[in-house]
């Protein structure tokens, strides 16, 4: 009976998403000069970095299912338009904004601040990943060649502003638009102090994607350089972010140095590179998605995913462990609340990580819980929402949100044997 119900929800969700594609496929406006995809709901007209990636991830998985032959090429056009819009607003030093929003200013707000000398966070590490995602689907990389100089500047910009040499990790400048808005490992903390496990894990994927782009055009030296950086980053993550006692990946504080004063602290100084920020956030599981956790580490982390005292929920997993003092389900936007509510992107990333390491039964449980969550929402409200209460599955806010909610359908297809939309090199590993 449960399987029949799950399949019913799957078909209802698929019908809903496919019938609302036009709600998020947007035409150019003002200084957004190319077609793009927005998340829906209150985010109408916004081009976001990781949001567009996951929207494309879901829509390309569905593209061949549309009866109307015009929909598939429109999805591809808007997906490529996402990339064109971001490179269209790349600054001379390689900076690319995390979000492009048309408002009462002549260019993206983040670019304006950057030009004023304020170093803001930049496009999260999903740019090359989205380019590969689109190109792998179409079988055509030729459209990306014009952006290769911009790709080089993009990685150089990350290294110039956000790379912490001593630890070998990347850091957020601040807590503005970090994807997981109020992640307590970064939210409210000093500038350039947090090497977030989210940022560094996805950067490993991005470096591999960048290398793949270069290799399409015979640029082997450039590809090897990025893969070398990836290997070094994985080593740094293992050394600095994996906690041997807790058996969990943490974000870390890099603002570590011997602070001398007069004649004090002249002896043994600070020799450790980081301090763990021991807050269990769902992002600690991203190394399984990125394929950089060991099998032994994955076995330890899987225990947390379904533990009712930490991350376990009948609707997936909480975005913050329940036993953290910051756990909170307040209704909030700007920042959005990642202190416990269910977010579908977290469910999918953890689901994919489970399959990567051979935990099929656990992945099926994650899928069924996810489908129950969205299916109940569709039946009760006729819509989907941005995030959900982990105890009763009730939607918290922002009806009409499409974006990464689509990923529940990717789960279903992948359990049936379809390869994931992400880099095949990761899947094969």
Short mmCIF file of C-alpha atoms in Angstrom, two decimals:
data_model
loop_
_atom_site.label_atom_id
_atom_site.label_comp_id
_atom_site.label_asym_id
_atom_site.label_seq_id
_atom_site.Cartn_x
_atom_site.Cartn_y
_atom_site.Cartn_z
CA UNK A 1 0.00 0.00 0.00
CA UNK A 2 2.81 2.39 0.90
CA UNK A 3 4.55 1.81 -2.43
CA UNK A 4 1.31 2.50 -4.31
CA UNK A 5 0.87 5.72 -2.38
CA UNK A 6 4.44 6.73 -3.12
CA UNK A 7 3.97 6.06 -6.82
CA UNK A 8 0.74 8.06 -6.81
CA UNK A 9 2.57 11.00 -5.24
CA UNK A 10 5.32 10.64 -7.81
CA UNK A 11 2.91 10.91 -10.71
CA UNK A 12 1.07 13.84 -9.14
CA UNK A 13 4.32 15.66 -8.52
CA UNK A 14 5.57 15.01 -12.04
CA UNK A 15 2.34 16.32 -13.52
CA UNK A 16 2.45 19.41 -11.31
CA UNK A 17 6.07 20.28 -12.08
CA UNK A 18 5.75 19.75 -15.81
CA UNK A 19 2.61 21.87 -15.94
CA UNK A 20 4.38 24.73 -14.12
CA UNK A 21 7.60 24.86 -16.13
CA UNK A 22 6.53 28.10 -17.78
CA UNK A 23 6.21 29.70 -14.33
CA UNK A 24 9.99 29.65 -13.90
CA UNK A 25 11.28 29.94 -17.48
CA UNK A 26 11.75 33.69 -17.68
CA UNK A 27 12.50 36.02 -20.57
CA UNK A 28 15.20 38.72 -20.50
CA UNK A 29 14.51 41.90 -18.55
CA UNK A 30 16.56 45.05 -18.08
CA UNK A 31 20.23 44.09 -17.52
CA UNK A 32 19.36 40.37 -17.39
CA UNK A 33 19.92 40.05 -21.12
CA UNK A 34 19.38 36.32 -21.62
CA UNK A 35 16.57 33.86 -20.81
CA UNK A 36 16.92 32.33 -17.36
CA UNK A 37 15.28 30.13 -14.75
CA UNK A 38 14.17 31.44 -11.37
CA UNK A 39 13.04 29.45 -8.30
CA UNK A 40 9.41 30.60 -8.44
CA UNK A 41 7.33 32.00 -5.58
CA UNK A 42 8.70 35.27 -4.13
CA UNK A 43 11.90 34.93 -6.18
CA UNK A 44 10.37 36.01 -9.46
CA UNK A 45 12.95 37.52 -11.75
CA UNK A 46 16.03 36.51 -9.72
CA UNK A 47 18.96 34.61 -11.24
CA UNK A 48 20.60 32.67 -8.40
CA UNK A 49 23.76 30.58 -8.51
CA UNK A 50 23.11 27.19 -6.90
CA UNK A 51 19.35 27.55 -7.32
CA UNK A 52 19.66 27.66 -11.11
CA UNK A 53 21.96 24.64 -11.00
CA UNK A 54 19.44 22.49 -9.16
CA UNK A 55 16.52 23.75 -11.26
CA UNK A 56 18.38 22.73 -14.41
CA UNK A 57 19.35 19.45 -12.74
CA UNK A 58 15.67 18.65 -12.25
CA UNK A 59 14.24 20.03 -15.48
CA UNK A 60 16.78 18.33 -17.75
CA UNK A 61 15.87 15.06 -16.07
CA UNK A 62 12.28 15.68 -17.20
CA UNK A 63 12.98 17.34 -20.56
CA UNK A 64 12.42 14.22 -22.67
CA UNK A 65 9.02 13.59 -21.05
CA UNK A 66 7.21 16.61 -22.47
CA UNK A 67 4.72 15.94 -25.25
CA UNK A 68 5.13 19.49 -26.55
CA UNK A 69 8.36 19.36 -28.61
CA UNK A 70 9.03 23.05 -27.99
CA UNK A 71 9.55 22.69 -24.24
CA UNK A 72 12.83 20.76 -24.28
CA UNK A 73 14.75 23.30 -26.42
CA UNK A 74 13.32 26.11 -24.28
CA UNK A 75 14.63 24.46 -21.12
CA UNK A 76 18.07 24.13 -22.73
CA UNK A 77 17.97 27.74 -23.96
CA UNK A 78 17.10 29.05 -20.50
CA UNK A 79 19.67 26.81 -18.84
CA UNK A 80 22.41 28.14 -21.11
CA UNK A 81 20.99 31.61 -20.51
CA UNK A 82 21.72 31.23 -16.81
CA UNK A 83 25.40 30.86 -17.65
CA UNK A 84 25.38 33.67 -20.18
CA UNK A 85 23.83 36.03 -17.65
CA UNK A 86 26.46 35.30 -15.02
CA UNK A 87 29.38 35.74 -17.40
CA UNK A 88 27.70 38.85 -18.79
CA UNK A 89 28.21 40.41 -15.36
CA UNK A 90 31.68 39.08 -14.59
CA UNK A 91 34.00 41.86 -13.43
CA UNK A 92 37.57 42.39 -14.56
CA UNK A 93 39.09 40.62 -11.53
CA UNK A 94 36.94 37.53 -12.22
CA UNK A 95 34.25 38.25 -9.64
CA UNK A 96 30.78 36.92 -10.54
CA UNK A 97 27.79 37.80 -8.35
CA UNK A 98 25.83 35.15 -6.49
CA UNK A 99 22.54 36.66 -7.57
CA UNK A 100 21.33 38.99 -10.30
CA UNK A 101 18.18 40.93 -9.48
CA UNK A 102 16.64 43.75 -11.46
CA UNK A 103 15.78 46.68 -9.19
CA UNK A 104 16.41 50.41 -8.95
CA UNK A 105 20.09 50.14 -9.80
CA UNK A 106 21.98 49.99 -13.10
CA UNK A 107 23.69 46.63 -12.56
CA UNK A 108 23.68 43.74 -10.06
CA UNK A 109 23.84 45.03 -6.49
CA UNK A 110 26.73 42.76 -5.54
CA UNK A 111 28.79 44.07 -8.46
CA UNK A 112 28.14 47.64 -7.36
CA UNK A 113 29.43 46.88 -3.87
CA UNK A 114 32.43 45.01 -5.25
CA UNK A 115 33.40 47.98 -7.39
CA UNK A 116 33.21 50.15 -4.27
CA UNK A 117 35.89 47.97 -2.70
CA UNK A 118 33.60 45.86 -0.53
CA UNK A 119 34.54 42.20 -0.96
CA UNK A 120 31.29 40.26 -1.07
CA UNK A 121 30.81 36.52 -1.39
CA UNK A 122 30.89 35.47 -5.04
CA UNK A 123 29.07 32.93 -7.20
CA UNK A 124 29.03 29.68 -5.25
CA UNK A 125 30.94 26.77 -6.82
CA UNK A 126 28.24 25.63 -9.23
CA UNK A 127 29.13 27.56 -12.38
CA UNK A 128 31.29 24.99 -14.19
CA UNK A 129 29.11 22.24 -12.75
CA UNK A 130 26.07 23.74 -14.46
CA UNK A 131 27.97 24.15 -17.72
CA UNK A 132 28.91 20.45 -17.65
CA UNK A 133 25.40 19.48 -16.59
CA UNK A 134 23.89 21.16 -19.65
CA UNK A 135 26.61 20.00 -22.04
CA UNK A 136 26.52 16.37 -20.90
CA UNK A 137 22.78 16.33 -21.49
CA UNK A 138 22.95 17.87 -24.98
CA UNK A 139 26.20 16.15 -25.94
CA UNK A 140 27.57 19.52 -27.03
CA UNK A 141 30.29 21.50 -25.24
CA UNK A 142 31.03 23.89 -28.11
CA UNK A 143 28.88 26.68 -26.67
CA UNK A 144 31.07 26.81 -23.54
CA UNK A 145 34.35 27.57 -25.33
CA UNK A 146 33.80 31.33 -25.36
CA UNK A 147 33.58 31.30 -21.56
CA UNK A 148 36.90 29.55 -20.86
CA UNK A 149 38.81 32.81 -20.25
CA UNK A 150 36.09 33.76 -17.79
CA UNK A 151 36.35 30.36 -16.11
CA UNK A 152 40.06 30.93 -15.51
CA UNK A 153 39.38 34.36 -14.01
CA UNK A 154 36.58 32.90 -11.87
CA UNK A 155 38.89 30.35 -10.24
CA UNK A 156 41.65 32.96 -9.89
CA UNK A 157 39.20 35.25 -8.12
CA UNK A 158 38.30 32.49 -5.67
CA UNK A 159 41.99 31.91 -4.97
CA UNK A 160 42.73 35.62 -4.59
CA UNK A 161 39.95 36.62 -2.21
CA UNK A 162 38.65 33.46 -0.53
CA UNK A 163 41.49 30.95 -0.25
CA UNK A 164 43.06 30.59 3.19
CA UNK A 165 46.66 29.61 2.57
CA UNK A 166 47.50 28.28 6.02
CA UNK A 167 44.65 25.75 6.15
CA UNK A 168 44.36 25.08 2.43
CA UNK A 169 40.61 25.72 2.60
CA UNK A 170 38.21 28.24 1.09
CA UNK A 171 36.36 30.70 3.33
CA UNK A 172 33.22 32.77 3.15
CA UNK A 173 33.76 36.51 3.40
CA UNK A 174 30.63 36.89 5.51
CA UNK A 175 27.19 35.34 5.94
CA UNK A 176 25.50 37.12 3.01
CA UNK A 177 23.83 34.80 0.48
CA UNK A 178 25.79 31.71 1.50
CA UNK A 179 23.02 29.39 0.30
CA UNK A 180 22.22 28.10 3.78
CA UNK A 181 21.42 31.60 4.99
CA UNK A 182 21.65 31.21 8.76
CA UNK A 183 23.98 28.22 9.04
CA UNK A 184 25.34 28.85 12.56
CA UNK A 185 28.79 27.74 11.46
CA UNK A 186 28.99 31.01 9.48
CA UNK A 187 26.00 33.19 10.40
CA UNK A 188 27.01 36.08 12.64
CA UNK A 189 30.70 35.17 12.66
CA UNK A 190 33.65 37.46 11.77
CA UNK A 191 34.59 38.07 8.12
CA UNK A 192 36.82 35.48 6.43
CA UNK A 193 36.83 33.29 9.55
CA UNK A 194 34.79 30.26 8.45
CA UNK A 195 35.97 27.53 6.11
CA UNK A 196 32.53 26.07 5.61
CA UNK A 197 32.26 22.37 4.79
CA UNK A 198 29.49 23.23 2.30
CA UNK A 199 31.73 25.60 0.34
CA UNK A 200 34.75 23.31 0.32
CA UNK A 201 32.90 20.09 -0.51
CA UNK A 202 31.09 21.61 -3.48
CA UNK A 203 34.33 23.29 -4.56
CA UNK A 204 35.84 19.83 -5.00
CA UNK A 205 33.06 19.03 -7.48
CA UNK A 206 33.48 22.40 -9.18
CA UNK A 207 37.21 21.97 -9.71
CA UNK A 208 36.57 18.62 -11.37
CA UNK A 209 33.90 20.21 -13.55
CA UNK A 210 36.30 22.97 -14.56
CA UNK A 211 38.90 20.38 -15.51
CA UNK A 212 36.35 18.56 -17.62
CA UNK A 213 35.54 21.78 -19.48
CA UNK A 214 39.19 22.39 -20.26
CA UNK A 215 39.71 18.86 -21.52
CA UNK A 216 36.91 19.25 -24.04
CA UNK A 217 39.14 21.73 -25.83
CA UNK A 218 42.51 20.01 -25.39
CA UNK A 219 43.67 22.24 -22.55
CA UNK A 220 45.30 19.47 -20.56
CA UNK A 221 47.67 21.65 -18.52
CA UNK A 222 44.83 23.83 -17.27
CA UNK A 223 42.82 20.71 -16.42
CA UNK A 224 45.72 19.16 -14.48
CA UNK A 225 46.15 22.37 -12.52
CA UNK A 226 42.53 22.31 -11.34
CA UNK A 227 42.67 18.61 -10.51
CA UNK A 228 45.82 19.24 -8.50
CA UNK A 229 43.99 21.90 -6.54
CA UNK A 230 41.14 19.47 -6.02
CA UNK A 231 43.46 16.80 -4.62
CA UNK A 232 45.05 19.32 -2.27
CA UNK A 233 41.64 20.55 -1.14
CA UNK A 234 40.45 17.02 -0.39
CA UNK A 235 43.56 16.48 1.72
CA UNK A 236 42.88 19.72 3.61
CA UNK A 237 39.24 18.77 4.20
CA UNK A 238 40.28 15.40 5.57
CA UNK A 239 42.94 16.93 7.82
CA UNK A 240 40.99 19.91 9.10
CA UNK A 241 37.25 19.17 8.81
CA UNK A 242 36.94 15.50 9.75
CA UNK A 243 36.54 15.07 13.50
CA UNK A 244 38.00 11.74 14.61
CA UNK A 245 36.19 11.80 17.93
CA UNK A 246 32.71 12.74 16.71
CA UNK A 247 33.10 10.94 13.38
CA UNK A 248 31.58 13.87 11.50
CA UNK A 249 32.63 16.59 9.04
CA UNK A 250 32.52 20.10 10.52
CA UNK A 251 33.09 23.61 9.22
CA UNK A 252 36.18 25.11 10.84
CA UNK A 253 37.40 28.43 12.20
CA UNK A 254 40.54 29.62 10.41
CA UNK A 255 41.05 32.81 12.43
CA UNK A 256 43.81 31.07 14.38
CA UNK A 257 47.15 32.68 15.20
CA UNK A 258 49.42 33.45 18.14
CA UNK A 259 48.27 36.83 19.46
CA UNK A 260 51.34 38.27 21.17
CA UNK A 261 51.18 41.17 23.60
CA UNK A 262 54.23 42.88 25.09
CA UNK A 263 56.37 40.04 26.45
CA UNK A 264 53.55 37.48 26.60
CA UNK A 265 53.27 34.41 24.36
CA UNK A 266 56.94 34.29 23.36
CA UNK A 267 57.17 30.50 23.76
CA UNK A 268 55.22 27.78 22.00
CA UNK A 269 52.64 29.47 19.82
CA UNK A 270 49.58 28.32 17.95
CA UNK A 271 50.68 25.51 15.64
CA UNK A 272 47.22 24.16 14.72
CA UNK A 273 45.68 25.54 11.54
CA UNK A 274 41.98 25.52 12.43
CA UNK A 275 39.50 24.91 15.21
CA UNK A 276 36.40 22.79 14.54
CA UNK A 277 33.07 24.57 14.76
CA UNK A 278 31.31 21.67 16.42
CA UNK A 279 27.79 22.29 15.22
CA UNK A 280 26.21 19.37 13.42
CA UNK A 281 24.73 20.77 10.22
CA UNK A 282 23.35 18.72 7.32
CA UNK A 283 26.25 20.03 5.21
CA UNK A 284 28.48 17.59 7.09
CA UNK A 285 27.05 14.92 4.76
CA UNK A 286 28.00 16.73 1.53
CA UNK A 287 31.40 14.96 1.34
CA UNK A 288 29.40 11.81 0.55
CA UNK A 289 27.71 13.57 -2.38
CA UNK A 290 31.08 14.90 -3.54
CA UNK A 291 32.67 11.46 -3.24
CA UNK A 292 35.46 12.67 -0.97
CA UNK A 293 34.52 10.77 2.21
CA UNK A 294 36.10 7.41 2.86
CA UNK A 295 33.91 4.33 3.12
CA UNK A 296 34.58 4.21 6.85
CA UNK A 297 33.60 7.86 7.28
CA UNK A 298 30.40 7.31 5.32
CA UNK A 299 29.49 4.35 7.53
CA UNK A 300 29.83 6.53 10.61
CA UNK A 301 27.79 9.41 9.18
CA UNK A 302 24.93 7.28 7.90
CA UNK A 303 24.05 6.48 11.51
CA UNK A 304 23.17 10.15 12.08
CA UNK A 305 20.91 10.55 9.07
CA UNK A 306 18.08 8.46 10.52
CA UNK A 307 18.75 9.02 14.21
CA UNK A 308 15.56 10.58 15.67
CA UNK A 309 17.64 12.42 18.27
CA UNK A 310 19.77 14.19 15.67
CA UNK A 311 18.80 14.48 11.98
CA UNK A 312 16.09 11.85 11.55
CA UNK A 313 12.63 12.96 10.40
CA UNK A 314 9.66 11.19 8.86
CA UNK A 315 10.04 13.64 5.98
CA UNK A 316 13.78 13.40 5.29
CA UNK A 317 16.41 14.98 7.48
CA UNK A 318 16.55 18.16 9.52
CA UNK A 319 18.99 20.77 8.29
CA UNK A 320 20.39 21.14 11.81
CA UNK A 321 20.69 18.41 14.41
CA UNK A 322 17.80 18.54 16.88
CA UNK A 323 20.15 18.51 19.85
CA UNK A 324 21.86 21.77 18.86
CA UNK A 325 20.83 24.79 20.94
CA UNK A 326 20.26 26.80 17.73
CA UNK A 327 17.58 24.38 16.48
CA UNK A 328 14.63 26.60 15.57
CA UNK A 329 11.63 26.47 13.24
CA UNK A 330 10.80 30.18 13.03
CA UNK A 331 9.10 31.49 9.91
CA UNK A 332 11.68 33.78 8.33
CA UNK A 333 12.81 35.02 4.96
CA UNK A 334 16.07 36.91 4.39
CA UNK A 335 17.57 35.00 6.06
CA UNK A 336 15.70 31.85 5.19
CA UNK A 337 15.65 29.33 7.99
CA UNK A 338 18.12 26.42 7.81
CA UNK A 339 18.11 25.77 11.55
CA UNK A 340 16.08 22.58 11.33
CA UNK A 341 13.33 22.79 8.67
CA UNK A 342 13.27 20.26 5.83
CA UNK A 343 14.74 21.54 2.57
CA UNK A 344 14.45 19.31 -0.47
CA UNK A 345 17.93 20.08 -1.74
CA UNK A 346 19.37 18.68 1.50
CA UNK A 347 17.23 15.57 1.15
CA UNK A 348 18.48 15.02 -2.40
CA UNK A 349 22.16 15.67 -1.71
CA UNK A 350 22.09 13.19 1.18
CA UNK A 351 20.08 10.71 -0.92
CA UNK A 352 22.70 10.90 -3.68
CA UNK A 353 25.48 10.49 -1.14
CA UNK A 354 23.82 7.35 0.20
CA UNK A 355 23.66 5.81 -3.26
CA UNK A 356 27.26 6.83 -3.97
CA UNK A 357 28.39 4.68 -1.05
CA UNK A 358 26.08 1.73 -1.64
CA UNK A 359 23.35 2.49 0.91
CA UNK A 360 20.45 1.74 -1.38
CA UNK A 361 17.95 0.74 1.30
CA UNK A 362 18.61 3.96 3.20
CA UNK A 363 18.31 5.96 -0.04
CA UNK A 364 14.90 4.38 -0.67
CA UNK A 365 13.76 5.44 2.79
CA UNK A 366 14.90 9.01 2.10
CA UNK A 367 13.03 8.97 -1.21
CA UNK A 368 9.77 7.68 0.27
CA UNK A 369 9.85 10.20 3.08
CA UNK A 370 10.55 13.00 0.62
CA UNK A 371 7.74 11.96 -1.70
CA UNK A 372 5.32 11.73 1.20
CA UNK A 373 6.23 15.28 2.21
CA UNK A 374 5.64 16.80 -1.22
CA UNK A 375 2.66 14.57 -2.02
CA UNK A 376 0.86 15.62 1.15
CA UNK A 377 1.59 19.27 0.38
CA UNK A 378 0.18 18.96 -3.14
CA UNK A 379 -2.97 17.25 -1.90
CA UNK A 380 -3.57 19.75 0.90
CA UNK A 381 -2.55 23.02 -0.74
CA UNK A 382 -2.33 22.31 -4.46
CA UNK A 383 1.18 23.71 -4.47
CA UNK A 384 4.76 23.24 -3.22
CA UNK A 385 6.63 25.33 -0.66
CA UNK A 386 10.18 26.41 0.05
CA UNK A 387 10.73 24.53 3.31
CA UNK A 388 8.84 22.36 5.77
CA UNK A 389 8.30 21.51 9.43
CA UNK A 390 10.26 18.31 10.20
CA UNK A 391 7.80 17.09 12.85
CA UNK A 392 4.49 17.27 10.98
CA UNK A 393 5.49 17.95 7.36
CA UNK A 394 3.48 21.17 7.22
CA UNK A 395 4.78 23.80 4.77
CA UNK A 396 6.41 26.78 6.44
CA UNK A 397 6.34 29.47 3.77
CA UNK A 398 6.56 30.60 0.14
CA UNK A 399 3.97 28.63 -1.79
CA UNK A 400 4.65 28.23 -5.50
CA UNK A 401 8.32 27.40 -4.93
CA UNK A 402 9.47 24.97 -7.65
CA UNK A 403 13.28 24.97 -7.85
CA UNK A 404 14.94 22.00 -6.13
CA UNK A 405 11.64 20.44 -5.08
CA UNK A 406 11.86 18.81 -8.52
CA UNK A 407 14.71 16.66 -7.22
CA UNK A 408 12.28 14.20 -5.65
CA UNK A 409 11.64 13.02 -9.22
CA UNK A 410 15.38 12.60 -9.80
CA UNK A 411 15.42 10.35 -6.74
CA UNK A 412 12.73 8.13 -8.21
CA UNK A 413 14.51 7.78 -11.54
CA UNK A 414 17.90 7.10 -9.98
CA UNK A 415 16.48 4.34 -7.81
CA UNK A 416 15.24 2.75 -11.02
CA UNK A 417 18.74 2.81 -12.47
CA UNK A 418 18.94 6.12 -14.29
CA UNK A 419 22.35 7.73 -13.92
CA UNK A 420 22.40 10.96 -11.94
CA UNK A 421 22.63 14.25 -13.78
CA UNK A 422 25.84 15.19 -11.93
CA UNK A 423 29.34 14.59 -13.27
CA UNK A 424 29.61 11.02 -14.50
CA UNK A 425 33.21 10.85 -13.32
CA UNK A 426 31.95 11.21 -9.75
CA UNK A 427 29.27 8.61 -10.31
CA UNK A 428 31.77 6.12 -11.71
CA UNK A 429 34.03 6.58 -8.70
#
